[in-house]
PDB file of C-alpha atoms in Angstrom:
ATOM      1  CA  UNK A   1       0.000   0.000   0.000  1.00  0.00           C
ATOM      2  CA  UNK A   2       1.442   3.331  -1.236  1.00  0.00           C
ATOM      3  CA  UNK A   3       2.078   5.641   2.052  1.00  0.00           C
ATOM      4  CA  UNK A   4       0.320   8.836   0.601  1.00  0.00           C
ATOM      5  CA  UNK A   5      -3.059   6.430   0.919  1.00  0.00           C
ATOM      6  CA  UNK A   6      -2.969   6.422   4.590  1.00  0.00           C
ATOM      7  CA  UNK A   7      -2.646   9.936   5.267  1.00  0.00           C
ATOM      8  CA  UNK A   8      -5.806  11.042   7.731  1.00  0.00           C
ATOM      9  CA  UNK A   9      -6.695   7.617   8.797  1.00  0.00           C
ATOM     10  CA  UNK A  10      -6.177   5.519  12.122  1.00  0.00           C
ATOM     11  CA  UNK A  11      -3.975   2.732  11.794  1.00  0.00           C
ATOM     12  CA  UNK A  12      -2.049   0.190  14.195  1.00  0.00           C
ATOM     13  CA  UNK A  13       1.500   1.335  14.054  1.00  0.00           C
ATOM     14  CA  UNK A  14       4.710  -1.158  15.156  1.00  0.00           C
ATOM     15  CA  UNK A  15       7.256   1.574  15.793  1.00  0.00           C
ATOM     16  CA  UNK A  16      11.046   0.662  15.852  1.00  0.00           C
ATOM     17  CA  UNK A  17      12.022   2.309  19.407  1.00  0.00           C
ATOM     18  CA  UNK A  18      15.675   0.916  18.881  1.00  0.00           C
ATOM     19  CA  UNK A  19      17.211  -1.902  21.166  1.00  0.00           C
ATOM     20  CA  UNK A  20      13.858  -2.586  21.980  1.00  0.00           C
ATOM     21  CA  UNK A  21      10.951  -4.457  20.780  1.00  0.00           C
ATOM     22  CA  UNK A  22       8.707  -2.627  18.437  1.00  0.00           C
ATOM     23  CA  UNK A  23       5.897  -1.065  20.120  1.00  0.00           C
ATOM     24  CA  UNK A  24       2.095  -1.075  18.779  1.00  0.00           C
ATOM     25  CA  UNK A  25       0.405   1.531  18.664  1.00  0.00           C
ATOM     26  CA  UNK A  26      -2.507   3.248  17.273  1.00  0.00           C
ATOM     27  CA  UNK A  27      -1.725   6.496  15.295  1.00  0.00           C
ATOM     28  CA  UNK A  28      -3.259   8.639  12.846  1.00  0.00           C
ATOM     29  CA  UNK A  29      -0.693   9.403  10.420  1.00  0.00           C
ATOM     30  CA  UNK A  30      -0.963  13.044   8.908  1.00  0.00           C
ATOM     31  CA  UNK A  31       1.791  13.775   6.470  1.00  0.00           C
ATOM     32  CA  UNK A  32       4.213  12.373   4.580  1.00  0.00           C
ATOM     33  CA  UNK A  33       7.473  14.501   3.893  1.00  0.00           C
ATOM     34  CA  UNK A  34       7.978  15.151  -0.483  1.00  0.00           C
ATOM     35  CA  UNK A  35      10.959  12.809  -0.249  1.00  0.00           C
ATOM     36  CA  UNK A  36       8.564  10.044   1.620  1.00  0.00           C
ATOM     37  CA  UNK A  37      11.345   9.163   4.005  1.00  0.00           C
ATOM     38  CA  UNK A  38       9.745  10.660   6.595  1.00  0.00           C
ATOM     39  CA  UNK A  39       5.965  10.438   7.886  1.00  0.00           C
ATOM     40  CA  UNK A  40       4.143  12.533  10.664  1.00  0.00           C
ATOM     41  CA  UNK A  41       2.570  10.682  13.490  1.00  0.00           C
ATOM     42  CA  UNK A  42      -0.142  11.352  15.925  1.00  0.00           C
ATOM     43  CA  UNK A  43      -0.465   9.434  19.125  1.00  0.00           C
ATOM     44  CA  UNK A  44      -4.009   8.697  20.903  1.00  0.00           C
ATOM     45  CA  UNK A  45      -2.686  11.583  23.336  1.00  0.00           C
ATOM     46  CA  UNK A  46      -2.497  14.214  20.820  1.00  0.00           C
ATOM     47  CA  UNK A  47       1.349  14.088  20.339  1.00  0.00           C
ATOM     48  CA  UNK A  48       2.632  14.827  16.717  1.00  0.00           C
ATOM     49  CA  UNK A  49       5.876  13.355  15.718  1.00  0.00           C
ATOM     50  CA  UNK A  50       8.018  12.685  12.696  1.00  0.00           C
ATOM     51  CA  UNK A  51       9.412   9.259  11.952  1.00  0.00           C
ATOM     52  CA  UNK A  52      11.145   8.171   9.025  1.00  0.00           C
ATOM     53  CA  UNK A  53       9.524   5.176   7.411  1.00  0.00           C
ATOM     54  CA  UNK A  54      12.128   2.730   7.439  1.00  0.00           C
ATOM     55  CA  UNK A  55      11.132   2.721  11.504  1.00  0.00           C
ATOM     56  CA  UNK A  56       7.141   2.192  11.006  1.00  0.00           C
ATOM     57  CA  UNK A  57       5.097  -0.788  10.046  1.00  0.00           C
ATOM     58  CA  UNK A  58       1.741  -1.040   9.432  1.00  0.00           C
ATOM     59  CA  UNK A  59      -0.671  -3.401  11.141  1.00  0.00           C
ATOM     60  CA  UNK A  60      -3.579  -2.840   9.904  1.00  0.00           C
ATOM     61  CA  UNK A  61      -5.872   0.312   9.013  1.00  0.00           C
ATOM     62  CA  UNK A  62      -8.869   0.834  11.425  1.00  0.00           C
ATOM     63  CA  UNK A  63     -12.365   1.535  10.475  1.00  0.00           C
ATOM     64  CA  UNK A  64     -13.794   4.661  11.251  1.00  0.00           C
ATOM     65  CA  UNK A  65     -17.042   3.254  13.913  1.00  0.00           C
ATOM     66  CA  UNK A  66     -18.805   7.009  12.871  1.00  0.00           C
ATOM     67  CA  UNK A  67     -19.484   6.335   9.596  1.00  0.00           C
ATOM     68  CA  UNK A  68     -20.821   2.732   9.821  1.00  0.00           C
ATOM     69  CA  UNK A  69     -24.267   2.376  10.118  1.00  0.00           C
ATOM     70  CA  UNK A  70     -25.676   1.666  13.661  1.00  0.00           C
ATOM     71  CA  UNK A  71     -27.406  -2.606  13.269  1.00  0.00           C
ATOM     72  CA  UNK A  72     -31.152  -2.881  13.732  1.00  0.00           C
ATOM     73  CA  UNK A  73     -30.288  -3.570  17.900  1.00  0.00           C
ATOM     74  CA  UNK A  74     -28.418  -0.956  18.794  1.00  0.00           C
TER      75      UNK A  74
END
């Protein structure tokens, strides 16, 4: 999946912290730099970082719950 697609949408995140294990996380990603080496992160606390891509994996793309429809028994 091309990078630029994920831009404004919530996604599990393993992020390379180093010596350590790499860390899962949700994020909302909300740039990618013109060279797309680098990517701008947001944490579920509001914190905006950049990464460079080589140190972020993608896990898997979360659904936005507001735009589904609510089922019959909700």
């Amino acid at each position: 999946m091309n990078i630029q697609e994920l831009i404004n949408k919530r996604c599990l995140i393993a992020v390379d912290q180093g010596y350590v294990n790499k860390d899962i996380q949700e994020m909302k990603i909300l740039e990618v730099s013109p060279s797309n080496q680098w990517v701008k992160l947001q944490n579920i606390h509001g914190t905006k970082f950049w990464k460079p891509v080589v140190k972020v994996s993608l896990v898997e793309t979360l659904k936005d719950l507001t735009s589904e429809p609510c089922p019959k028994n909700c």
